Protein backbone atom coordinates (compact mmCIF):
# COMPACT_ATOMS: atom_id res chain seq x y z
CA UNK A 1 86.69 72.56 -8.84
CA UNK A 2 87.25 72.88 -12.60
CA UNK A 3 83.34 71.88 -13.40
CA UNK A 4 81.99 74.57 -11.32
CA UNK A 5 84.28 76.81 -12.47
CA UNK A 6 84.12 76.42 -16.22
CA UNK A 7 80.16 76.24 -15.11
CA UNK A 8 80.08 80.15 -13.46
CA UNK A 9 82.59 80.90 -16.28
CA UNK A 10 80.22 80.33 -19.18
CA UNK A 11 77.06 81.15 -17.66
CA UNK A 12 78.56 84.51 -16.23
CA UNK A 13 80.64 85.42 -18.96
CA UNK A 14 82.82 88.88 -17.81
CA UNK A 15 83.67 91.93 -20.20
CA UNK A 16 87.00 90.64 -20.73
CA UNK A 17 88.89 87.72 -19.55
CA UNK A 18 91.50 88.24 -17.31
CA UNK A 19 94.93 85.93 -17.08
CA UNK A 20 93.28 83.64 -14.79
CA UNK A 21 90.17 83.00 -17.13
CA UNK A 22 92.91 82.44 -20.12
CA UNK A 23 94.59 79.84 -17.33
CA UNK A 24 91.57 77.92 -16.47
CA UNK A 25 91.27 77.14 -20.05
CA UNK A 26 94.70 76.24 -21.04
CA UNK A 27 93.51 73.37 -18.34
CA UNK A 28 90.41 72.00 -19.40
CA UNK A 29 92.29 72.01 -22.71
CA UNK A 30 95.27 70.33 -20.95
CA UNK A 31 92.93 67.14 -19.82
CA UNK A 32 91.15 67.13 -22.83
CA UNK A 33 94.47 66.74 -24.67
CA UNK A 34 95.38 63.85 -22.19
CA UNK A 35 91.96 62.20 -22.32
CA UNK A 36 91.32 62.70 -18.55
CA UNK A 37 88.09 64.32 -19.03
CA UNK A 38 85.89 63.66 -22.28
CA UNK A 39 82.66 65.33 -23.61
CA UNK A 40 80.98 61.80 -23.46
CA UNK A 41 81.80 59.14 -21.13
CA UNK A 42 80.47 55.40 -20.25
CA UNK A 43 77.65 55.26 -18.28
CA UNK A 44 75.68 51.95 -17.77
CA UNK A 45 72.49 53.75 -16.35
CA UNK A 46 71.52 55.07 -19.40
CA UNK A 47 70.30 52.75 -22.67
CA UNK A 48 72.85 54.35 -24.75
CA UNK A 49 75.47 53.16 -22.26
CA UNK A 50 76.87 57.08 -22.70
CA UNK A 51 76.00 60.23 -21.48
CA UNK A 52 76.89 63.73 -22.40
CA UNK A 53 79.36 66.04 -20.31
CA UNK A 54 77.61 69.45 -20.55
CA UNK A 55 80.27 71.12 -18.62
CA UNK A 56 82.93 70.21 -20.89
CA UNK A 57 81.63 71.41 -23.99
CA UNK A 58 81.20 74.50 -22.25
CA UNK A 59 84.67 74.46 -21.85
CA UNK A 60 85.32 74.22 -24.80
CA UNK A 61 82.86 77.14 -25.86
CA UNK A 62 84.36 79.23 -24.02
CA UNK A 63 87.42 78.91 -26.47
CA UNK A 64 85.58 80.49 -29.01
CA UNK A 65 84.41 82.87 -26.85
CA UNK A 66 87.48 83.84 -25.73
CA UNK A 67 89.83 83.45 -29.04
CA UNK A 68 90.86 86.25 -31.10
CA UNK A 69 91.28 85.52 -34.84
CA UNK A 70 95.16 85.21 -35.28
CA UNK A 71 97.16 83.90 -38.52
CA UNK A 72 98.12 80.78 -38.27
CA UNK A 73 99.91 80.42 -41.41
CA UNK A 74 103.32 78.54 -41.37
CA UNK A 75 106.59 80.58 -41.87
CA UNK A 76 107.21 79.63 -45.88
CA UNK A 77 103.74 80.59 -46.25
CA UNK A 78 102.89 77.28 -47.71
CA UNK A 79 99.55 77.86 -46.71
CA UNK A 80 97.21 80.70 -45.58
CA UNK A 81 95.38 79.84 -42.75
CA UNK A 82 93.20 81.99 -39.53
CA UNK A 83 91.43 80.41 -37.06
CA UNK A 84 90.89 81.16 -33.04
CA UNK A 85 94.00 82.03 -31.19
CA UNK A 86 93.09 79.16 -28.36
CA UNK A 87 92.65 76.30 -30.95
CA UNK A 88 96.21 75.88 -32.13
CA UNK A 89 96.88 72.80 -34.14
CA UNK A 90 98.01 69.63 -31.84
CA UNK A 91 101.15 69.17 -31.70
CA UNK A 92 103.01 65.69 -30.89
CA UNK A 93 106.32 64.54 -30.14
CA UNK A 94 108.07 60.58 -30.90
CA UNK A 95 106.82 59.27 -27.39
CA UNK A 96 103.43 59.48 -28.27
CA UNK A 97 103.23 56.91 -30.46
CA UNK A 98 101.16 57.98 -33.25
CA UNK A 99 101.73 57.49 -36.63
CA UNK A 100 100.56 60.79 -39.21
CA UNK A 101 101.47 59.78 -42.62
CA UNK A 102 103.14 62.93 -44.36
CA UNK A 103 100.08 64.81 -46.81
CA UNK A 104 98.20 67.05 -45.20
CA UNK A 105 95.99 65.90 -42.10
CA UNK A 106 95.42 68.28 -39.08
CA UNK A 107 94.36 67.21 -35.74
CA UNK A 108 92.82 70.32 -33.23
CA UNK A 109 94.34 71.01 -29.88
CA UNK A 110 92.16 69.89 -26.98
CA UNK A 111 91.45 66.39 -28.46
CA UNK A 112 92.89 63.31 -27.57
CA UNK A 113 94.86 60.43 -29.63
CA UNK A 114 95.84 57.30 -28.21
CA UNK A 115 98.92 55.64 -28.46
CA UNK A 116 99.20 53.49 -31.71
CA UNK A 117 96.45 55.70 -33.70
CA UNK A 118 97.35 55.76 -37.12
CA UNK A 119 96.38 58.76 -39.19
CA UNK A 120 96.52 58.75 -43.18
CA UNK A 121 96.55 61.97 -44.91
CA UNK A 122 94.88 63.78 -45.56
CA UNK A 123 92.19 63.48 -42.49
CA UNK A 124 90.84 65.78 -39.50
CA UNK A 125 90.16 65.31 -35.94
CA UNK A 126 88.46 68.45 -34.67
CA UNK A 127 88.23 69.59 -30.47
CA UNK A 128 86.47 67.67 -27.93
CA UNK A 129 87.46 64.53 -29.70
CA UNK A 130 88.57 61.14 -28.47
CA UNK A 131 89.90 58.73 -30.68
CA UNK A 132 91.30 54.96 -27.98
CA UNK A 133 93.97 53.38 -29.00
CA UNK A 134 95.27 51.97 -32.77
CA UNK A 135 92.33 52.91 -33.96
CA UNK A 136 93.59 54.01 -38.09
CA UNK A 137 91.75 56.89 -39.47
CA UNK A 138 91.93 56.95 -42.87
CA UNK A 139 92.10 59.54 -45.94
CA UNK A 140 89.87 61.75 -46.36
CA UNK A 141 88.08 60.86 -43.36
CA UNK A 142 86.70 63.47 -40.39
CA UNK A 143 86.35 63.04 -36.81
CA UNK A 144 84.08 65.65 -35.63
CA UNK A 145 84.02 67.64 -32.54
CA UNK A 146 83.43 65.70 -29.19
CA UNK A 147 82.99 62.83 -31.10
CA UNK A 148 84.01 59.58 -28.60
CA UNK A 149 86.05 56.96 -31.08
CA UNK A 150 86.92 53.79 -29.33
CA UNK A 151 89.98 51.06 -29.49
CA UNK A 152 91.15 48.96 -32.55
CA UNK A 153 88.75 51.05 -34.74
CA UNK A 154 88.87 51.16 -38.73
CA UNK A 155 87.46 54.68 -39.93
CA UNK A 156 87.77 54.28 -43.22
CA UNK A 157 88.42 56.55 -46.35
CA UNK A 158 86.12 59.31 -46.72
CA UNK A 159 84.18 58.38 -43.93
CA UNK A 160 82.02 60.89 -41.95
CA UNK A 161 81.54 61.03 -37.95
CA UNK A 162 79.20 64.37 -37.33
CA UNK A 163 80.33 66.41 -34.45
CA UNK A 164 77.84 68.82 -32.05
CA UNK A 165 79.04 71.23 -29.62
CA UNK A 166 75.78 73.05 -29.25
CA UNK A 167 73.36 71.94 -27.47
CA UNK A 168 75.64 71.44 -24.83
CA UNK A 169 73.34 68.34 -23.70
CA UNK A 170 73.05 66.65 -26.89
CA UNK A 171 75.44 63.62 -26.95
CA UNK A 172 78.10 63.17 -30.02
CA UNK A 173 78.47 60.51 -31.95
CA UNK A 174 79.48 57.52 -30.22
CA UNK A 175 81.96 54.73 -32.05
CA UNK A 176 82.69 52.04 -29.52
CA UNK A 177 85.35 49.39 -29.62
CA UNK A 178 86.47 47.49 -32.84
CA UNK A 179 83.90 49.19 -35.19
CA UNK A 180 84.78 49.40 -39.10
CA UNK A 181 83.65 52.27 -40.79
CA UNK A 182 83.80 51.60 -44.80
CA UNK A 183 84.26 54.26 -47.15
CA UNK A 184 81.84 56.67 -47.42
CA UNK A 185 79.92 55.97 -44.45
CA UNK A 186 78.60 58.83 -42.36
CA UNK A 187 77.58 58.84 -38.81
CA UNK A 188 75.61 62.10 -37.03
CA UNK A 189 73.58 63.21 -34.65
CA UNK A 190 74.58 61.38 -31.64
CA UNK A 191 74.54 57.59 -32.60
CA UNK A 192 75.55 55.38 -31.17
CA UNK A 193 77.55 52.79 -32.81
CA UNK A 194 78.43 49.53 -30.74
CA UNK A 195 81.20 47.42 -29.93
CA UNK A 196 82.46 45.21 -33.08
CA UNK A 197 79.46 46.57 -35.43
CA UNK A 198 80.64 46.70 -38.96
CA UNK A 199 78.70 49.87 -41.01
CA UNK A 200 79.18 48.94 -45.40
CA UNK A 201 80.17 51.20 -47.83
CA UNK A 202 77.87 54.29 -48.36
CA UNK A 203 75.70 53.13 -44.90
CA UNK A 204 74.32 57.06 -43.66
CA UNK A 205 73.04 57.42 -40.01
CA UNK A 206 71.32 59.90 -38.24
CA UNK A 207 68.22 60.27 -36.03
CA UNK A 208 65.93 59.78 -38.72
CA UNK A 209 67.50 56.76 -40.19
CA UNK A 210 65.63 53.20 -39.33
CA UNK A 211 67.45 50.15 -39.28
CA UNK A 212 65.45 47.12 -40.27
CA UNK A 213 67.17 44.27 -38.60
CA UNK A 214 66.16 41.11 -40.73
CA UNK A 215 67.86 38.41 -38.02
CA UNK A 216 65.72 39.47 -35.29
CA UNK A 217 62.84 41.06 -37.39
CA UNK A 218 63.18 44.32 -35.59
CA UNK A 219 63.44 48.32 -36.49
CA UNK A 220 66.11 50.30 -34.73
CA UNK A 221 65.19 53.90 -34.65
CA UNK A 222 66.17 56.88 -32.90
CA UNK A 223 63.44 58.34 -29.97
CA UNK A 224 62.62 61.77 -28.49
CA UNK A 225 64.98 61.03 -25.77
CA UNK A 226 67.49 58.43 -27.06
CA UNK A 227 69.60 58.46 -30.15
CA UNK A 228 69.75 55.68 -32.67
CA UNK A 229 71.87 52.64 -31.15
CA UNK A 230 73.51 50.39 -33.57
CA UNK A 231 73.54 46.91 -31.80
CA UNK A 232 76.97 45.06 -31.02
CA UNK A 233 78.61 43.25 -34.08
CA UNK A 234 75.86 43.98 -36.16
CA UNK A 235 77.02 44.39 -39.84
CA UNK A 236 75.03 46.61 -41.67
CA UNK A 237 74.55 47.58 -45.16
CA UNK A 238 72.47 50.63 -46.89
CA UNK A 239 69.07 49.87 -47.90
CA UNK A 240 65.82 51.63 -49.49
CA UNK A 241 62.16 51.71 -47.98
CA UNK A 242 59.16 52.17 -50.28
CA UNK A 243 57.19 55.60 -50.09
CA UNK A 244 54.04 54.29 -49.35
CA UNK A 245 51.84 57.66 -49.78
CA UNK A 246 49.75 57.72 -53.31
CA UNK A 247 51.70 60.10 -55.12
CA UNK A 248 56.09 57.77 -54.01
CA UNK A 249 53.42 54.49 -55.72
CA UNK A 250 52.91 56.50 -58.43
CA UNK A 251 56.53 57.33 -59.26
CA UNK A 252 58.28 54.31 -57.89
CA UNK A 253 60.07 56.52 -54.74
CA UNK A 254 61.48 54.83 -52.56
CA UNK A 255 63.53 56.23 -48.86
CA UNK A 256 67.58 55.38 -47.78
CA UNK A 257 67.72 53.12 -44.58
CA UNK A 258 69.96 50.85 -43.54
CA UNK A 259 69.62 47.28 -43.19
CA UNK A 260 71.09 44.53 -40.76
CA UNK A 261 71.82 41.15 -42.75
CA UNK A 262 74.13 39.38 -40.28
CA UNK A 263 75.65 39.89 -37.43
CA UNK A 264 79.76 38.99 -36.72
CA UNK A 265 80.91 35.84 -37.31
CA UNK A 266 84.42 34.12 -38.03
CA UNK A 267 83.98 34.37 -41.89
CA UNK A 268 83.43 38.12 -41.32
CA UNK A 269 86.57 38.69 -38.72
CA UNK A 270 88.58 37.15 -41.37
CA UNK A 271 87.45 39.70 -44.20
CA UNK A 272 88.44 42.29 -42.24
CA UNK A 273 91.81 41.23 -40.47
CA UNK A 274 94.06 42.41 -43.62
CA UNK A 275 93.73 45.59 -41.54
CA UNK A 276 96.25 44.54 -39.33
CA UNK A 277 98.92 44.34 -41.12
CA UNK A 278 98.45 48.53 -41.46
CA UNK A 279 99.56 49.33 -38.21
């Protein structure tokens, strides 16, 4: 009932919305906020082993659509801030069992946090987001819209996960179980990152990124129809290509990628268990 409702909503969009219209968002908003519906969600018929939720970002669209520019700004006027009258910032209580270090950070309403997620200032989780359980994000990091962040996750200072909303079809950035994200990485454009993958410091991925794989003596890049899939445990580390047209030999050019060197193993878990101890 929602679906097709949020479906005619958007695709028949009134002269002004009415109580009911106002209602039917507050709800998609509601199970967004709880996690029981998601702009991405498993799938293990498709390669990526995601697909995308049209519907719901259409939802959340419609926020947009229907928001009026308000002030937001607190009551001591510590800050000046105006933004959509439906996107409020999240609010949480004790029983949630999240953890937001004092310092700035600001997490959008109609995302979801697990239990345990720890979140060190100052960071941002924008709508449509889903971020599992004690996953840490760290300073100065972003979670962008609709982007799907999985369990026991590291995302680590400064580091970058795109978000899309438009096209609705396009799926977000996916970061599955147990991935470390070191500082300054940046993920976009619907990549998928697997289970227990480990992305260095400074490692940038998008669909026109290849990943030369040197244990299986393989490139992983991103197709017309599927997005760029990181492999499970994989531990990857930026890299340069050389420009092989006449005038990149002439200079000495050479083109960011990202390269595989290993793949998980105990000496790596070990490296990165200090996290732990964080939560």
């Amino acid at each position: 009932m929602l679906h097709s409702q949020i479906e005619h909503l958007f695709d028949h969009p009134p002269a002004s919305f009415t109580r009911e219209h106002f209602e039917l968002f507050d709800e998609i908003k509601r199970c967004l906020n709880l996690g029981t519906i998601r702009a991405a969600e498993p799938d293990a018929t498709q390669l990526s082993g995601w697909r995308a939720n049209p519907w719901v970002k259409k939802g959340i669209l419609l926020g947009f659509r229907m928001g009026a520019t308000v002030d937001m700004s607190p009551e001591n006027r510590s800050g000046i801030f105006f933004d959509k009258s439906t996107y409020q910032q999240k609010t949480f209580t004790l029983d949630d069992a999240i953890r937001i270090v004092p310092g700035g950070s600001s997490v959008r309403d109609g995302s979801h946090l697990a239990r345990g997620v720890v979140c060190m200032p100052p960071m941002f989780v924008n709508v449509g987001a889903y971020v599992g359980e004690n996953t840490m994000i760290d300073s100065h990091a972003l979670v962008g819209s609709c982007a799907q962040i999985g369990r026991s996750c590291h995302i680590s200072a400064a580091a970058q996960i795109g978000g899309v909303l438009e096209p609705v079809g396009a799926l977000p950035v996916i970061i599955e179980d147990e991935v470390l994200l070191a500082g300054n990485s940046g993920v976009y454009e619907g990549t998928v990152v697997k289970c227990r993958a480990i992305l260095g410091t400074g490692v940038i991925l998008n669909r026109s990124t290849p990943v030369y794989d040197l244990v299986h003596d393989t490139v992983h890049t991103a197709t017309a129809s599927e997005p760029l899939i990181i492999p499970e445990e994989a531990v990857v580390v930026p890299g340069s290509r050389a420009v092989t047209h006449p005038a990149g030999q002439k200079w000495g050019l050479s083109l960011q990628c990202a390269v595989i060197v290993k793949y998980r193993d105990s000496k790596t878990d070990s490296r990165v268990q200090l996290e732990d101890f964080l939560r």
